[in-house]
């Protein structure tokens, strides 16, 4: 596995899901303060882009824009059907201002 830069902290608006791509992986990036969470952008239920969904701050989750299942940004687990599979969670390192993702 390699660490790949996906940008700087300033590239990601706090609380706003953002699409990124690294080493062929489609990513949903959510910055929460000084922390950055990265999960696979593709919903396993309907292949919707999670970066087009809503960030649920109280649950630290991303909601699928098509069917409303939410996925934990920490574990990738879905909260309720129709989604039953977790999304992949990518390890993130902040190096100075650079956001590095392990892919």
XYZ file of N, CA, C and O in Angstrom:
412
model
N 0.838 -1.178 0.000
C 0.000 0.000 0.000
C 0.884 1.243 0.000
O 1.929 1.254 0.609
N 0.391 2.269 -0.673
C 1.159 3.501 -0.784
C 0.335 4.675 -0.292
O -0.894 4.683 -0.393
N 1.019 5.680 0.241
C 0.343 6.921 0.621
C 0.379 7.864 -0.575
O 1.429 8.087 -1.163
N -0.794 8.415 -0.892
C -0.933 9.304 -2.037
C -1.529 10.622 -1.561
O -2.509 10.629 -0.804
N -0.978 11.725 -2.009
C -1.523 13.042 -1.664
C -2.806 13.285 -2.456
O -2.862 13.057 -3.663
N -3.847 13.734 -1.750
C -5.098 14.100 -2.427
C -5.367 15.596 -2.333
O -6.424 16.062 -2.746
N -4.419 16.347 -1.787
C -4.560 17.789 -1.696
C -4.108 18.298 -0.338
O -3.420 17.591 0.403
N -4.507 19.513 -0.037
C -4.173 20.130 1.239
C -5.442 20.287 2.065
O -6.553 20.189 1.537
N -5.285 20.544 3.347
C -6.452 20.764 4.206
C -7.359 21.850 3.642
O -8.581 21.734 3.690
N -6.755 22.888 3.089
C -7.533 23.998 2.531
C -8.363 23.625 1.318
O -9.297 24.345 0.951
N -8.069 22.483 0.691
C -8.847 22.029 -0.465
C -10.195 21.441 -0.075
O -11.056 21.244 -0.929
N -10.362 21.137 1.210
C -11.574 20.462 1.671
C -12.320 21.343 2.668
O -11.812 21.635 3.747
N -13.531 21.731 2.292
C -14.358 22.577 3.146
C -14.887 21.754 4.316
O -15.370 20.628 4.132
N -14.805 22.316 5.509
C -15.248 21.633 6.722
C -16.714 21.199 6.601
O -17.591 22.014 6.317
N -16.964 19.892 6.776
C -18.318 19.365 6.770
C -18.953 19.162 5.409
O -20.123 18.791 5.325
N -18.209 19.383 4.351
C -18.763 19.226 2.999
C -18.108 18.043 2.286
O -16.895 18.057 2.046
N -18.879 17.023 1.928
C -18.309 15.888 1.197
C -17.724 16.337 -0.140
O -18.316 17.158 -0.846
N -16.564 15.798 -0.459
C -15.857 16.176 -1.678
C -15.354 14.917 -2.374
O -14.846 14.004 -1.724
N -15.467 14.890 -3.693
C -14.944 13.774 -4.475
C -13.454 13.977 -4.719
O -13.000 15.084 -4.996
N -12.706 12.885 -4.630
C -11.284 12.892 -4.987
C -10.969 11.530 -5.604
O -11.733 10.576 -5.463
N -9.852 11.487 -6.278
C -9.410 10.230 -6.874
C -7.931 10.058 -6.570
O -7.161 11.015 -6.626
N -7.556 8.836 -6.215
C -6.157 8.554 -5.922
C -5.835 7.141 -6.369
O -6.492 6.192 -5.944
N -4.864 7.027 -7.226
C -4.374 5.726 -7.668
C -5.520 4.835 -8.183
O -5.584 3.651 -7.884
N -6.449 5.456 -8.904
C -7.570 4.728 -9.485
C -8.745 4.493 -8.558
O -9.757 3.934 -8.955
N -8.631 4.911 -7.300
C -9.713 4.752 -6.330
C -10.576 6.013 -6.304
O -10.062 7.126 -6.227
N -11.904 5.827 -6.363
C -12.854 6.934 -6.227
C -13.118 7.137 -4.741
O -13.515 6.198 -4.047
N -12.904 8.360 -4.260
C -12.945 8.636 -2.831
C -13.974 9.703 -2.477
O -14.169 10.666 -3.220
N -14.582 9.539 -1.307
C -15.424 10.562 -0.698
C -14.642 11.082 0.497
O -14.321 10.326 1.418
N -14.328 12.372 0.481
C -13.502 12.994 1.509
C -14.369 13.953 2.321
O -15.075 14.787 1.753
N -14.298 13.817 3.651
C -15.045 14.729 4.524
C -14.084 15.247 5.588
O -13.537 14.473 6.377
N -13.911 16.561 5.591
C -13.089 17.198 6.617
C -13.987 17.600 7.776
O -15.057 18.180 7.576
N -13.532 17.276 8.981
C -14.244 17.659 10.200
C -13.207 18.314 11.102
O -12.423 17.635 11.762
N -13.163 19.637 11.052
C -12.123 20.353 11.794
C -10.765 20.049 11.212
O -10.537 20.196 10.015
N -9.858 19.567 12.057
C -8.510 19.222 11.601
C -8.372 17.755 11.216
O -7.285 17.297 10.879
N -9.476 17.014 11.269
C -9.458 15.596 10.876
C -10.058 15.450 9.491
O -10.967 16.179 9.111
N -9.560 14.484 8.752
C -10.081 14.194 7.421
C -10.431 12.710 7.374
O -9.625 11.861 7.759
N -11.648 12.426 6.919
C -12.123 11.054 6.784
C -12.264 10.743 5.299
O -12.769 11.577 4.533
N -11.866 9.545 4.908
C -11.959 9.138 3.507
C -12.566 7.737 3.434
O -12.093 6.818 4.096
N -13.628 7.625 2.631
C -14.259 6.335 2.362
C -14.397 6.178 0.852
O -14.300 7.152 0.104
N -14.666 4.954 0.425
C -14.933 4.705 -0.987
C -16.134 5.540 -1.413
O -17.127 5.631 -0.686
N -16.062 6.172 -2.565
C -17.133 7.053 -3.018
C -18.357 6.304 -3.527
O -19.438 6.862 -3.606
N -18.215 5.040 -3.872
C -19.308 4.283 -4.487
C -20.143 3.561 -3.440
O -19.640 2.704 -2.720
N -21.425 3.895 -3.378
C -22.346 3.197 -2.483
C -22.441 1.737 -2.936
O -22.696 1.474 -4.119
N -22.270 0.774 -2.036
C -22.321 -0.633 -2.435
C -23.736 -1.114 -2.781
O -23.884 -2.152 -3.403
N -24.742 -0.358 -2.425
C -26.121 -0.760 -2.714
C -26.557 -0.343 -4.111
O -27.122 -1.124 -4.852
N -26.307 0.920 -4.467
C -26.827 1.431 -5.740
C -25.774 2.120 -6.591
O -26.106 2.757 -7.574
N -24.509 2.019 -6.184
C -23.399 2.623 -6.918
C -23.547 4.127 -7.109
O -23.059 4.690 -8.077
N -24.221 4.780 -6.184
C -24.324 6.241 -6.205
C -23.030 6.832 -5.660
O -22.284 6.174 -4.933
N -22.772 8.093 -5.996
C -21.592 8.795 -5.505
C -21.877 9.344 -4.111
O -22.692 10.259 -3.953
N -21.203 8.804 -3.092
C -21.432 9.261 -1.723
C -21.004 10.710 -1.519
O -21.552 11.406 -0.669
N -20.056 11.179 -2.313
C -19.628 12.574 -2.174
C -20.729 13.557 -2.581
O -20.640 14.740 -2.300
N -21.788 13.055 -3.222
C -22.942 13.889 -3.552
C -24.012 13.816 -2.466
O -25.059 14.444 -2.566
N -23.746 13.033 -1.418
C -24.689 12.887 -0.312
C -24.471 13.938 0.758
O -23.663 14.854 0.621
N -25.204 13.778 1.851
C -25.131 14.716 2.966
C -24.239 14.169 4.074
O -24.288 12.984 4.396
N -23.465 15.073 4.685
C -22.670 14.728 5.855
C -23.573 14.844 7.071
O -24.225 15.876 7.273
N -23.645 13.793 7.874
C -24.455 13.779 9.089
C -23.511 13.949 10.274
O -22.926 12.984 10.775
N -23.353 15.205 10.713
C -22.364 15.535 11.739
C -22.617 14.792 13.050
O -21.671 14.324 13.692
N -23.873 14.679 13.469
C -24.174 14.024 14.750
C -23.782 12.554 14.754
O -23.439 11.996 15.794
N -23.832 11.917 13.592
C -23.512 10.495 13.483
C -22.128 10.239 12.898
O -21.713 9.081 12.806
N -21.428 11.292 12.480
C -20.151 11.181 11.781
C -20.284 10.164 10.652
O -19.620 9.135 10.592
N -21.246 10.478 9.762
C -21.589 9.553 8.681
C -21.871 10.323 7.398
O -22.119 11.529 7.418
N -21.856 9.587 6.293
C -22.204 10.144 4.985
C -23.454 9.412 4.504
O -23.510 8.184 4.557
N -24.444 10.188 4.057
C -25.714 9.620 3.618
C -25.749 9.490 2.102
O -25.427 10.439 1.388
N -26.160 8.333 1.619
C -26.273 8.106 0.177
C -27.366 9.012 -0.385
O -28.466 9.072 0.169
N -27.101 9.704 -1.493
C -28.095 10.611 -2.063
C -29.274 9.891 -2.725
O -30.308 10.502 -2.966
N -29.135 8.590 -2.998
C -30.216 7.865 -3.677
C -31.213 7.204 -2.742
O -32.406 7.229 -2.988
N -30.718 6.578 -1.681
C -31.645 5.781 -0.872
C -31.621 6.086 0.608
O -32.394 5.509 1.362
N -30.749 6.962 1.066
C -30.774 7.417 2.450
C -30.021 6.584 3.459
O -29.938 6.984 4.619
N -29.467 5.441 3.086
C -28.624 4.730 4.047
C -27.398 5.586 4.320
O -26.862 6.234 3.427
N -26.966 5.584 5.570
C -25.791 6.356 5.945
C -24.664 5.403 6.328
O -24.906 4.322 6.883
N -23.435 5.810 6.027
C -22.259 4.993 6.296
C -21.343 5.728 7.264
O -21.021 6.903 7.062
N -20.913 5.029 8.309
C -19.993 5.602 9.285
C -18.686 5.975 8.597
O -18.116 5.172 7.846
N -18.200 7.175 8.874
C -16.916 7.590 8.311
C -15.746 6.933 9.034
O -14.628 6.942 8.535
N -16.004 6.351 10.204
C -14.940 5.694 10.959
C -14.834 4.202 10.656
O -13.745 3.653 10.607
N -15.976 3.534 10.459
C -15.963 2.084 10.251
C -16.420 1.669 8.852
O -16.156 0.548 8.435
N -17.169 2.538 8.167
C -17.729 2.210 6.864
C -19.050 1.473 6.936
O -19.700 1.234 5.921
N -19.485 1.096 8.137
C -20.709 0.318 8.305
C -21.949 1.136 7.969
O -22.037 2.317 8.322
N -22.944 0.495 7.312
C -24.199 1.178 7.032
C -25.066 1.222 8.293
O -24.956 0.350 9.151
N -25.943 2.242 8.372
C -26.799 2.358 9.550
C -28.085 1.556 9.433
O -28.656 1.142 10.426
N -28.572 1.351 8.216
C -29.855 0.673 8.022
C -29.997 0.282 6.558
O -29.347 0.857 5.690
N -30.892 -0.686 6.273
C -31.177 -1.039 4.881
C -31.735 0.176 4.130
O -32.230 1.104 4.772
N -31.618 0.186 2.809
C -31.356 -0.979 1.986
C -29.886 -1.371 1.882
O -29.581 -2.463 1.411
N -28.957 -0.528 2.292
C -27.541 -0.910 2.226
C -27.240 -1.938 3.317
O -27.677 -1.789 4.459
N -26.501 -2.970 2.964
C -26.128 -4.002 3.933
C -24.621 -4.223 3.989
O -24.135 -4.864 4.910
N -23.896 -3.702 3.005
C -22.439 -3.846 2.961
C -21.765 -2.545 3.387
O -22.241 -1.462 3.061
N -20.643 -2.680 4.060
C -19.852 -1.515 4.457
C -19.072 -0.970 3.262
O -18.812 -1.694 2.298
N -18.731 0.297 3.335
C -17.824 0.889 2.357
C -16.408 0.829 2.934
O -16.224 0.790 4.156
N -15.434 0.819 2.053
C -14.040 0.781 2.481
C -13.649 2.123 3.099
O -13.977 3.191 2.567
N -12.947 2.055 4.215
C -12.408 3.238 4.884
C -10.911 3.265 4.612
O -10.225 2.250 4.763
N -10.417 4.426 4.196
C -9.002 4.575 3.869
C -8.278 5.309 4.995
O -8.738 6.368 5.438
N -7.130 4.787 5.441
C -6.327 5.494 6.440
C -5.826 6.833 5.881
O -5.425 6.919 4.714
N -5.862 7.855 6.731
C -5.461 9.210 6.339
C -4.367 9.701 7.277
O -4.428 9.489 8.489
N -3.379 10.370 6.704
C -2.328 11.022 7.463
C -2.280 12.487 7.036
O -2.354 12.776 5.841
N -2.163 13.378 8.006
C -1.959 14.806 7.714
C -0.488 15.097 7.960
O 0.021 14.892 9.062
N 0.198 15.543 6.923
C 1.622 15.858 7.007
C 1.779 17.342 6.717
O 1.759 17.743 5.545
N 1.899 18.138 7.773
C 1.885 19.591 7.598
C 0.494 19.995 7.168
O -0.457 19.891 7.936
N 0.345 20.398 5.912
C -0.950 20.768 5.353
C -1.430 19.745 4.334
O -2.552 19.812 3.844
N -0.570 18.776 3.988
C -0.899 17.776 2.978
C -1.769 16.675 3.548
O -1.533 16.183 4.658
N -2.759 16.249 2.766
C -3.632 15.135 3.139
C -3.182 13.918 2.325
O -3.237 13.925 1.100
N -2.731 12.899 3.044
C -2.232 11.679 2.404
C -3.182 10.531 2.722
O -3.599 10.350 3.865
N -3.516 9.748 1.695
C -4.419 8.605 1.843
C -3.663 7.342 1.478
O -2.936 7.305 0.478
N -3.847 6.317 2.287
C -3.228 5.028 2.004
C -4.153 4.224 1.106
O -5.270 3.890 1.491
N -3.700 3.983 -0.125
C -4.508 3.222 -1.096
C -3.775 1.964 -1.522
O -2.615 1.818 -1.345
